[in-house]
mmCIF file with all atom_site columns, C-alpha atoms in Angstrom:
data_model
loop_
_atom_site.group_PDB
_atom_site.id
_atom_site.type_symbol
_atom_site.label_atom_id
_atom_site.label_alt_id
_atom_site.label_comp_id
_atom_site.label_asym_id
_atom_site.label_entity_id
_atom_site.label_seq_id
_atom_site.pdbx_PDB_ins_code
_atom_site.Cartn_x
_atom_site.Cartn_y
_atom_site.Cartn_z
_atom_site.occupancy
_atom_site.B_iso_or_equiv
_atom_site.pdbx_formal_charge
_atom_site.auth_seq_id
_atom_site.auth_comp_id
_atom_site.auth_asym_id
_atom_site.auth_atom_id
_atom_site.pdbx_PDB_model_num
ATOM 1   C CA . UNK A 1 1   ? 11.908  17.662  0.842   1.00 83.00 ? 11  UNK A CA 1
ATOM 2   C CA . UNK A 1 2   ? 8.452   16.311  1.425   1.00 94.00 ? 12  UNK A CA 1
ATOM 3   C CA . UNK A 1 3   ? 7.002   17.401  4.766   1.00 97.00 ? 13  UNK A CA 1
ATOM 4   C CA . UNK A 1 4   ? 3.500   15.892  4.696   1.00 98.00 ? 14  UNK A CA 1
ATOM 5   C CA . UNK A 1 5   ? 3.516   12.300  3.494   1.00 98.00 ? 15  UNK A CA 1
ATOM 6   C CA . UNK A 1 6   ? 0.287   10.330  3.121   1.00 98.00 ? 16  UNK A CA 1
ATOM 7   C CA . UNK A 1 7   ? 0.748   6.567   3.477   1.00 97.00 ? 17  UNK A CA 1
ATOM 8   C CA . UNK A 1 8   ? -2.179  4.298   2.556   1.00 95.00 ? 18  UNK A CA 1
ATOM 9   C CA . UNK A 1 9   ? -1.742  1.053   4.511   1.00 94.00 ? 19  UNK A CA 1
ATOM 10  C CA . UNK A 1 10  ? -3.644  -2.203  4.678   1.00 89.00 ? 20  UNK A CA 1
ATOM 11  C CA . UNK A 1 11  ? -1.381  -4.432  6.754   1.00 88.00 ? 21  UNK A CA 1
ATOM 12  C CA . UNK A 1 12  ? 0.106   -6.254  3.762   1.00 87.00 ? 22  UNK A CA 1
ATOM 13  C CA . UNK A 1 13  ? 3.810   -6.865  3.170   1.00 89.00 ? 23  UNK A CA 1
ATOM 14  C CA . UNK A 1 14  ? 3.781   -4.435  0.248   1.00 88.00 ? 24  UNK A CA 1
ATOM 15  C CA . UNK A 1 15  ? 2.128   -1.718  2.347   1.00 91.00 ? 25  UNK A CA 1
ATOM 16  C CA . UNK A 1 16  ? 4.792   -2.336  4.990   1.00 93.00 ? 26  UNK A CA 1
ATOM 17  C CA . UNK A 1 17  ? 7.518   -1.721  2.391   1.00 93.00 ? 27  UNK A CA 1
ATOM 18  C CA . UNK A 1 18  ? 5.802   1.528   1.421   1.00 94.00 ? 28  UNK A CA 1
ATOM 19  C CA . UNK A 1 19  ? 5.568   2.518   5.085   1.00 97.00 ? 29  UNK A CA 1
ATOM 20  C CA . UNK A 1 20  ? 9.273   1.865   5.653   1.00 97.00 ? 30  UNK A CA 1
ATOM 21  C CA . UNK A 1 21  ? 10.178  4.048   2.664   1.00 96.00 ? 31  UNK A CA 1
ATOM 22  C CA . UNK A 1 22  ? 7.843   6.811   3.880   1.00 97.00 ? 32  UNK A CA 1
ATOM 23  C CA . UNK A 1 23  ? 9.447   6.658   7.335   1.00 98.00 ? 33  UNK A CA 1
ATOM 24  C CA . UNK A 1 24  ? 12.890  6.918   5.746   1.00 97.00 ? 34  UNK A CA 1
ATOM 25  C CA . UNK A 1 25  ? 11.841  9.953   3.674   1.00 97.00 ? 35  UNK A CA 1
ATOM 26  C CA . UNK A 1 26  ? 10.134  11.692  6.598   1.00 98.00 ? 36  UNK A CA 1
ATOM 27  C CA . UNK A 1 27  ? 13.099  11.099  8.869   1.00 97.00 ? 37  UNK A CA 1
ATOM 28  C CA . UNK A 1 28  ? 15.566  12.444  6.297   1.00 96.00 ? 38  UNK A CA 1
ATOM 29  C CA . UNK A 1 29  ? 13.501  15.552  5.615   1.00 95.00 ? 39  UNK A CA 1
ATOM 30  C CA . UNK A 1 30  ? 12.019  16.224  9.048   1.00 96.00 ? 40  UNK A CA 1
ATOM 31  C CA . UNK A 1 31  ? 8.529   15.429  7.760   1.00 97.00 ? 41  UNK A CA 1
ATOM 32  C CA . UNK A 1 32  ? 5.443   13.823  9.218   1.00 98.00 ? 42  UNK A CA 1
ATOM 33  C CA . UNK A 1 33  ? 3.208   10.956  8.163   1.00 98.00 ? 43  UNK A CA 1
ATOM 34  C CA . UNK A 1 34  ? -0.508  10.522  7.901   1.00 98.00 ? 44  UNK A CA 1
ATOM 35  C CA . UNK A 1 35  ? -1.266  6.812   7.902   1.00 98.00 ? 45  UNK A CA 1
ATOM 36  C CA . UNK A 1 36  ? -4.481  6.095   6.039   1.00 97.00 ? 46  UNK A CA 1
ATOM 37  C CA . UNK A 1 37  ? -6.447  2.855   6.283   1.00 94.00 ? 47  UNK A CA 1
ATOM 38  C CA . UNK A 1 38  ? -9.626  2.470   4.254   1.00 90.00 ? 48  UNK A CA 1
ATOM 39  C CA . UNK A 1 39  ? -12.542 0.175   4.935   1.00 86.00 ? 49  UNK A CA 1
ATOM 40  C CA . UNK A 1 40  ? -14.289 0.014   1.575   1.00 70.00 ? 50  UNK A CA 1
ATOM 41  C CA . UNK A 1 41  ? -16.926 -2.100  -0.144  1.00 59.00 ? 51  UNK A CA 1
ATOM 42  C CA . UNK A 1 42  ? -14.394 -4.713  -1.275  1.00 57.00 ? 52  UNK A CA 1
ATOM 43  C CA . UNK A 1 43  ? -12.903 -5.035  2.221   1.00 57.00 ? 53  UNK A CA 1
ATOM 44  C CA . UNK A 1 44  ? -16.377 -5.498  3.644   1.00 56.00 ? 54  UNK A CA 1
ATOM 45  C CA . UNK A 1 45  ? -17.267 -8.155  1.060   1.00 56.00 ? 55  UNK A CA 1
ATOM 46  C CA . UNK A 1 46  ? -14.016 -10.033 1.745   1.00 56.00 ? 56  UNK A CA 1
ATOM 47  C CA . UNK A 1 47  ? -14.613 -9.873  5.499   1.00 54.00 ? 57  UNK A CA 1
ATOM 48  C CA . UNK A 1 48  ? -18.133 -11.228 5.064   1.00 53.00 ? 58  UNK A CA 1
ATOM 49  C CA . UNK A 1 49  ? -16.706 -14.123 3.064   1.00 54.00 ? 59  UNK A CA 1
ATOM 50  C CA . UNK A 1 50  ? -13.888 -14.748 5.543   1.00 53.00 ? 60  UNK A CA 1
ATOM 51  C CA . UNK A 1 51  ? -16.250 -14.782 8.518   1.00 54.00 ? 61  UNK A CA 1
ATOM 52  C CA . UNK A 1 52  ? -19.124 -16.599 6.809   1.00 55.00 ? 62  UNK A CA 1
ATOM 53  C CA . UNK A 1 53  ? -21.014 -18.765 9.253   1.00 53.00 ? 63  UNK A CA 1
ATOM 54  C CA . UNK A 1 54  ? -19.951 -16.698 12.245  1.00 53.00 ? 64  UNK A CA 1
ATOM 55  C CA . UNK A 1 55  ? -22.305 -14.325 13.906  1.00 50.00 ? 65  UNK A CA 1
ATOM 56  C CA . UNK A 1 56  ? -21.076 -10.896 14.760  1.00 58.00 ? 66  UNK A CA 1
ATOM 57  C CA . UNK A 1 57  ? -20.593 -7.404  13.575  1.00 71.00 ? 67  UNK A CA 1
ATOM 58  C CA . UNK A 1 58  ? -18.254 -7.577  10.570  1.00 72.00 ? 68  UNK A CA 1
ATOM 59  C CA . UNK A 1 59  ? -17.882 -3.828  10.448  1.00 75.00 ? 69  UNK A CA 1
ATOM 60  C CA . UNK A 1 60  ? -16.740 -3.742  14.081  1.00 81.00 ? 70  UNK A CA 1
ATOM 61  C CA . UNK A 1 61  ? -14.245 -6.515  13.320  1.00 80.00 ? 71  UNK A CA 1
ATOM 62  C CA . UNK A 1 62  ? -12.924 -4.559  10.331  1.00 83.00 ? 72  UNK A CA 1
ATOM 63  C CA . UNK A 1 63  ? -12.655 -1.388  12.419  1.00 86.00 ? 73  UNK A CA 1
ATOM 64  C CA . UNK A 1 64  ? -10.664 -3.262  15.065  1.00 90.00 ? 74  UNK A CA 1
ATOM 65  C CA . UNK A 1 65  ? -8.355  -4.743  12.436  1.00 89.00 ? 75  UNK A CA 1
ATOM 66  C CA . UNK A 1 66  ? -7.886  -1.314  10.830  1.00 91.00 ? 76  UNK A CA 1
ATOM 67  C CA . UNK A 1 67  ? -7.107  0.245   14.201  1.00 95.00 ? 77  UNK A CA 1
ATOM 68  C CA . UNK A 1 68  ? -4.460  -2.448  14.787  1.00 95.00 ? 78  UNK A CA 1
ATOM 69  C CA . UNK A 1 69  ? -2.888  -1.780  11.375  1.00 95.00 ? 79  UNK A CA 1
ATOM 70  C CA . UNK A 1 70  ? -2.746  1.943   12.143  1.00 97.00 ? 80  UNK A CA 1
ATOM 71  C CA . UNK A 1 71  ? -1.401  1.378   15.660  1.00 97.00 ? 81  UNK A CA 1
ATOM 72  C CA . UNK A 1 72  ? 1.375   -0.909  14.401  1.00 97.00 ? 82  UNK A CA 1
ATOM 73  C CA . UNK A 1 73  ? 2.332   1.606   11.711  1.00 98.00 ? 83  UNK A CA 1
ATOM 74  C CA . UNK A 1 74  ? 2.347   4.481   14.211  1.00 98.00 ? 84  UNK A CA 1
ATOM 75  C CA . UNK A 1 75  ? 4.608   2.431   16.481  1.00 98.00 ? 85  UNK A CA 1
ATOM 76  C CA . UNK A 1 76  ? 7.033   1.812   13.607  1.00 98.00 ? 86  UNK A CA 1
ATOM 77  C CA . UNK A 1 77  ? 7.143   5.530   12.822  1.00 98.00 ? 87  UNK A CA 1
ATOM 78  C CA . UNK A 1 78  ? 7.571   6.462   16.504  1.00 98.00 ? 88  UNK A CA 1
ATOM 79  C CA . UNK A 1 79  ? 10.446  3.975   16.846  1.00 98.00 ? 89  UNK A CA 1
ATOM 80  C CA . UNK A 1 80  ? 12.192  5.868   14.021  1.00 97.00 ? 90  UNK A CA 1
ATOM 81  C CA . UNK A 1 81  ? 11.433  9.230   15.627  1.00 98.00 ? 91  UNK A CA 1
ATOM 82  C CA . UNK A 1 82  ? 8.945   10.244  12.930  1.00 98.00 ? 92  UNK A CA 1
ATOM 83  C CA . UNK A 1 83  ? 5.675   11.928  13.931  1.00 98.00 ? 93  UNK A CA 1
ATOM 84  C CA . UNK A 1 84  ? 2.653   10.086  12.573  1.00 98.00 ? 94  UNK A CA 1
ATOM 85  C CA . UNK A 1 85  ? -1.093  10.168  12.935  1.00 98.00 ? 95  UNK A CA 1
ATOM 86  C CA . UNK A 1 86  ? -3.590  7.583   11.807  1.00 97.00 ? 96  UNK A CA 1
ATOM 87  C CA . UNK A 1 87  ? -6.894  7.942   9.989   1.00 97.00 ? 97  UNK A CA 1
ATOM 88  C CA . UNK A 1 88  ? -9.403  5.110   9.693   1.00 95.00 ? 98  UNK A CA 1
ATOM 89  C CA . UNK A 1 89  ? -11.677 5.948   6.773   1.00 92.00 ? 99  UNK A CA 1
ATOM 90  C CA . UNK A 1 90  ? -14.914 4.148   5.985   1.00 88.00 ? 100 UNK A CA 1
ATOM 91  C CA . UNK A 1 91  ? -16.311 4.492   2.523   1.00 78.00 ? 101 UNK A CA 1
ATOM 92  C CA . UNK A 1 92  ? -19.266 3.029   0.740   1.00 72.00 ? 102 UNK A CA 1
ATOM 93  C CA . UNK A 1 93  ? -19.530 3.335   -2.997  1.00 73.00 ? 103 UNK A CA 1
ATOM 94  C CA . UNK A 1 94  ? -16.262 5.282   -3.327  1.00 79.00 ? 104 UNK A CA 1
ATOM 95  C CA . UNK A 1 95  ? -13.219 3.818   -5.011  1.00 83.00 ? 105 UNK A CA 1
ATOM 96  C CA . UNK A 1 96  ? -10.149 3.390   -2.824  1.00 85.00 ? 106 UNK A CA 1
ATOM 97  C CA . UNK A 1 97  ? -8.085  5.604   -5.150  1.00 89.00 ? 107 UNK A CA 1
ATOM 98  C CA . UNK A 1 98  ? -10.642 8.403   -4.893  1.00 91.00 ? 108 UNK A CA 1
ATOM 99  C CA . UNK A 1 99  ? -10.605 8.176   -1.081  1.00 92.00 ? 109 UNK A CA 1
ATOM 100 C CA . UNK A 1 100 ? -6.796  8.410   -1.093  1.00 93.00 ? 110 UNK A CA 1
ATOM 101 C CA . UNK A 1 101 ? -6.844  11.389  -3.481  1.00 94.00 ? 111 UNK A CA 1
ATOM 102 C CA . UNK A 1 102 ? -9.484  13.164  -1.372  1.00 94.00 ? 112 UNK A CA 1
ATOM 103 C CA . UNK A 1 103 ? -7.485  12.593  1.820   1.00 96.00 ? 113 UNK A CA 1
ATOM 104 C CA . UNK A 1 104 ? -4.307  13.891  0.152   1.00 97.00 ? 114 UNK A CA 1
ATOM 105 C CA . UNK A 1 105 ? -6.113  17.076  -0.876  1.00 96.00 ? 115 UNK A CA 1
ATOM 106 C CA . UNK A 1 106 ? -7.872  17.513  2.488   1.00 96.00 ? 116 UNK A CA 1
ATOM 107 C CA . UNK A 1 107 ? -4.660  17.088  4.513   1.00 97.00 ? 117 UNK A CA 1
ATOM 108 C CA . UNK A 1 108 ? -2.616  19.056  1.964   1.00 97.00 ? 118 UNK A CA 1
ATOM 109 C CA . UNK A 1 109 ? -0.106  16.237  1.585   1.00 97.00 ? 119 UNK A CA 1
ATOM 110 C CA . UNK A 1 110 ? 3.077   16.792  -0.431  1.00 96.00 ? 120 UNK A CA 1
ATOM 111 C CA . UNK A 1 111 ? 3.512   13.139  -1.401  1.00 97.00 ? 121 UNK A CA 1
ATOM 112 C CA . UNK A 1 112 ? 1.712   9.802   -1.347  1.00 96.00 ? 122 UNK A CA 1
ATOM 113 C CA . UNK A 1 113 ? 3.840   6.715   -0.674  1.00 96.00 ? 123 UNK A CA 1
ATOM 114 C CA . UNK A 1 114 ? 2.334   3.294   -1.227  1.00 91.00 ? 124 UNK A CA 1
ATOM 115 C CA . UNK A 1 115 ? 3.407   -0.247  -1.768  1.00 88.00 ? 125 UNK A CA 1
ATOM 116 C CA . UNK A 1 116 ? 2.418   -2.246  -4.823  1.00 82.00 ? 126 UNK A CA 1
ATOM 117 C CA . UNK A 1 117 ? 2.390   -5.920  -5.658  1.00 65.00 ? 127 UNK A CA 1
ATOM 118 C CA . UNK A 1 118 ? 3.676   -5.138  -9.139  1.00 53.00 ? 128 UNK A CA 1
ATOM 119 C CA . UNK A 1 119 ? 1.280   -7.607  -10.725 1.00 48.00 ? 129 UNK A CA 1
ATOM 120 C CA . UNK A 1 120 ? 1.436   -8.093  -14.453 1.00 47.00 ? 130 UNK A CA 1
ATOM 121 C CA . UNK A 1 121 ? -0.592  -9.885  -17.052 1.00 42.00 ? 131 UNK A CA 1
ATOM 122 C CA . UNK A 1 122 ? -3.620  -11.874 -15.937 1.00 39.00 ? 132 UNK A CA 1
ATOM 123 C CA . UNK A 1 123 ? -3.098  -11.152 -12.226 1.00 39.00 ? 133 UNK A CA 1
ATOM 124 C CA . UNK A 1 124 ? -3.294  -7.427  -12.893 1.00 38.00 ? 134 UNK A CA 1
ATOM 125 C CA . UNK A 1 125 ? -6.333  -7.779  -15.136 1.00 37.00 ? 135 UNK A CA 1
ATOM 126 C CA . UNK A 1 126 ? -8.225  -9.941  -12.642 1.00 34.00 ? 136 UNK A CA 1
ATOM 127 C CA . UNK A 1 127 ? -7.203  -8.152  -9.451  1.00 36.00 ? 137 UNK A CA 1
ATOM 128 C CA . UNK A 1 128 ? -6.731  -4.653  -10.833 1.00 45.00 ? 138 UNK A CA 1
ATOM 129 C CA . UNK A 1 129 ? -4.019  -2.297  -9.788  1.00 63.00 ? 139 UNK A CA 1
ATOM 130 C CA . UNK A 1 130 ? -4.737  -0.185  -6.754  1.00 76.00 ? 140 UNK A CA 1
ATOM 131 C CA . UNK A 1 131 ? -1.438  1.643   -7.166  1.00 79.00 ? 141 UNK A CA 1
ATOM 132 C CA . UNK A 1 132 ? -2.221  2.486   -10.791 1.00 80.00 ? 142 UNK A CA 1
ATOM 133 C CA . UNK A 1 133 ? -5.626  3.827   -9.774  1.00 85.00 ? 143 UNK A CA 1
ATOM 134 C CA . UNK A 1 134 ? -4.016  6.029   -7.119  1.00 87.00 ? 144 UNK A CA 1
ATOM 135 C CA . UNK A 1 135 ? -1.492  7.264   -9.685  1.00 84.00 ? 145 UNK A CA 1
ATOM 136 C CA . UNK A 1 136 ? -4.317  8.275   -12.016 1.00 86.00 ? 146 UNK A CA 1
ATOM 137 C CA . UNK A 1 137 ? -6.390  9.982   -9.289  1.00 87.00 ? 147 UNK A CA 1
ATOM 138 C CA . UNK A 1 138 ? -3.739  11.638  -7.136  1.00 90.00 ? 148 UNK A CA 1
ATOM 139 C CA . UNK A 1 139 ? -3.480  15.433  -7.149  1.00 90.00 ? 149 UNK A CA 1
ATOM 140 C CA . UNK A 1 140 ? 0.151   15.245  -5.943  1.00 94.00 ? 150 UNK A CA 1
ATOM 141 C CA . UNK A 1 141 ? 3.290   13.145  -6.620  1.00 94.00 ? 151 UNK A CA 1
ATOM 142 C CA . UNK A 1 142 ? 3.084   9.442   -5.803  1.00 93.00 ? 152 UNK A CA 1
ATOM 143 C CA . UNK A 1 143 ? 6.010   7.225   -4.863  1.00 92.00 ? 153 UNK A CA 1
ATOM 144 C CA . UNK A 1 144 ? 5.257   3.566   -5.571  1.00 90.00 ? 154 UNK A CA 1
ATOM 145 C CA . UNK A 1 145 ? 7.380   1.025   -3.717  1.00 90.00 ? 155 UNK A CA 1
ATOM 146 C CA . UNK A 1 146 ? 7.448   -2.416  -5.283  1.00 81.00 ? 156 UNK A CA 1
ATOM 147 C CA . UNK A 1 147 ? 7.478   -5.646  -3.350  1.00 73.00 ? 157 UNK A CA 1
ATOM 148 C CA . UNK A 1 148 ? 10.327  -8.094  -3.715  1.00 65.00 ? 158 UNK A CA 1
ATOM 149 C CA . UNK A 1 149 ? 8.112   -10.581 -5.532  1.00 55.00 ? 159 UNK A CA 1
ATOM 150 C CA . UNK A 1 150 ? 8.183   -8.963  -9.030  1.00 51.00 ? 160 UNK A CA 1
ATOM 151 C CA . UNK A 1 151 ? 11.990  -9.071  -9.154  1.00 54.00 ? 161 UNK A CA 1
ATOM 152 C CA . UNK A 1 152 ? 11.967  -12.752 -8.240  1.00 58.00 ? 162 UNK A CA 1
ATOM 153 C CA . UNK A 1 153 ? 9.212   -13.373 -10.778 1.00 53.00 ? 163 UNK A CA 1
ATOM 154 C CA . UNK A 1 154 ? 11.210  -11.596 -13.498 1.00 56.00 ? 164 UNK A CA 1
ATOM 155 C CA . UNK A 1 155 ? 14.234  -13.704 -12.648 1.00 58.00 ? 165 UNK A CA 1
ATOM 156 C CA . UNK A 1 156 ? 12.204  -16.926 -12.872 1.00 54.00 ? 166 UNK A CA 1
ATOM 157 C CA . UNK A 1 157 ? 10.657  -15.842 -16.191 1.00 52.00 ? 167 UNK A CA 1
ATOM 158 C CA . UNK A 1 158 ? 14.069  -14.966 -17.651 1.00 54.00 ? 168 UNK A CA 1
ATOM 159 C CA . UNK A 1 159 ? 15.511  -18.271 -16.458 1.00 55.00 ? 169 UNK A CA 1
ATOM 160 C CA . UNK A 1 160 ? 12.592  -20.221 -17.933 1.00 56.00 ? 170 UNK A CA 1
ATOM 161 C CA . UNK A 1 161 ? 12.890  -18.420 -21.276 1.00 56.00 ? 171 UNK A CA 1
ATOM 162 C CA . UNK A 1 162 ? 16.626  -19.098 -21.539 1.00 56.00 ? 172 UNK A CA 1
ATOM 163 C CA . UNK A 1 163 ? 18.324  -21.411 -19.046 1.00 51.00 ? 173 UNK A CA 1
ATOM 164 C CA . UNK A 1 164 ? 21.723  -19.936 -19.999 1.00 51.00 ? 174 UNK A CA 1
ATOM 165 C CA . UNK A 1 165 ? 20.751  -16.441 -18.813 1.00 48.00 ? 175 UNK A CA 1
ATOM 166 C CA . UNK A 1 166 ? 20.167  -15.495 -15.207 1.00 44.00 ? 176 UNK A CA 1
ATOM 167 C CA . UNK A 1 167 ? 19.250  -12.173 -13.656 1.00 44.00 ? 177 UNK A CA 1
ATOM 168 C CA . UNK A 1 168 ? 21.562  -11.065 -10.866 1.00 48.00 ? 178 UNK A CA 1
ATOM 169 C CA . UNK A 1 169 ? 20.346  -7.943  -8.996  1.00 45.00 ? 179 UNK A CA 1
ATOM 170 C CA . UNK A 1 170 ? 18.924  -6.424  -12.151 1.00 45.00 ? 180 UNK A CA 1
ATOM 171 C CA . UNK A 1 171 ? 21.891  -7.270  -14.382 1.00 44.00 ? 181 UNK A CA 1
ATOM 172 C CA . UNK A 1 172 ? 22.081  -10.095 -16.885 1.00 41.00 ? 182 UNK A CA 1
ATOM 173 C CA . UNK A 1 173 ? 24.649  -12.811 -16.401 1.00 42.00 ? 183 UNK A CA 1
ATOM 174 C CA . UNK A 1 174 ? 25.222  -15.022 -19.452 1.00 45.00 ? 184 UNK A CA 1
ATOM 175 C CA . UNK A 1 175 ? 26.535  -18.484 -18.673 1.00 44.00 ? 185 UNK A CA 1
#
């Protein structure tokens, strides 16, 4: 079983799903978690845009938000009886995936668990795939936990393509 599980988190619903799976794995195997939140160039640019027109220290605001994300995740792990520590990492000019890979190597993690939006097509091209980048950079196994949205999207696409076919929990039902 995996004993040292690195969990990149950003406060999103998909990261929360990854965290819950990591907690489940750590609890089953008697492992521990390292929760990893990254403040990177993109986060900083988005914060500047979100707080445009307001005076203040954006970096301090991002640090506070990151600390809250880590604290909430640590509380969730503690509630399940899983030991967890948090790391707030600031990076400039380093890709998120490279920061995750470096942290995995530094901490000697056995596994990385992360949530993914499961974007396809244009959404993936425009927004990129953080999970795919981590998969390519990681020196250890990576467990990717998908959000619920892709399954619902697949069902809608299948229904639109053929109104006589519906997807029921991954199986096809022909009407």
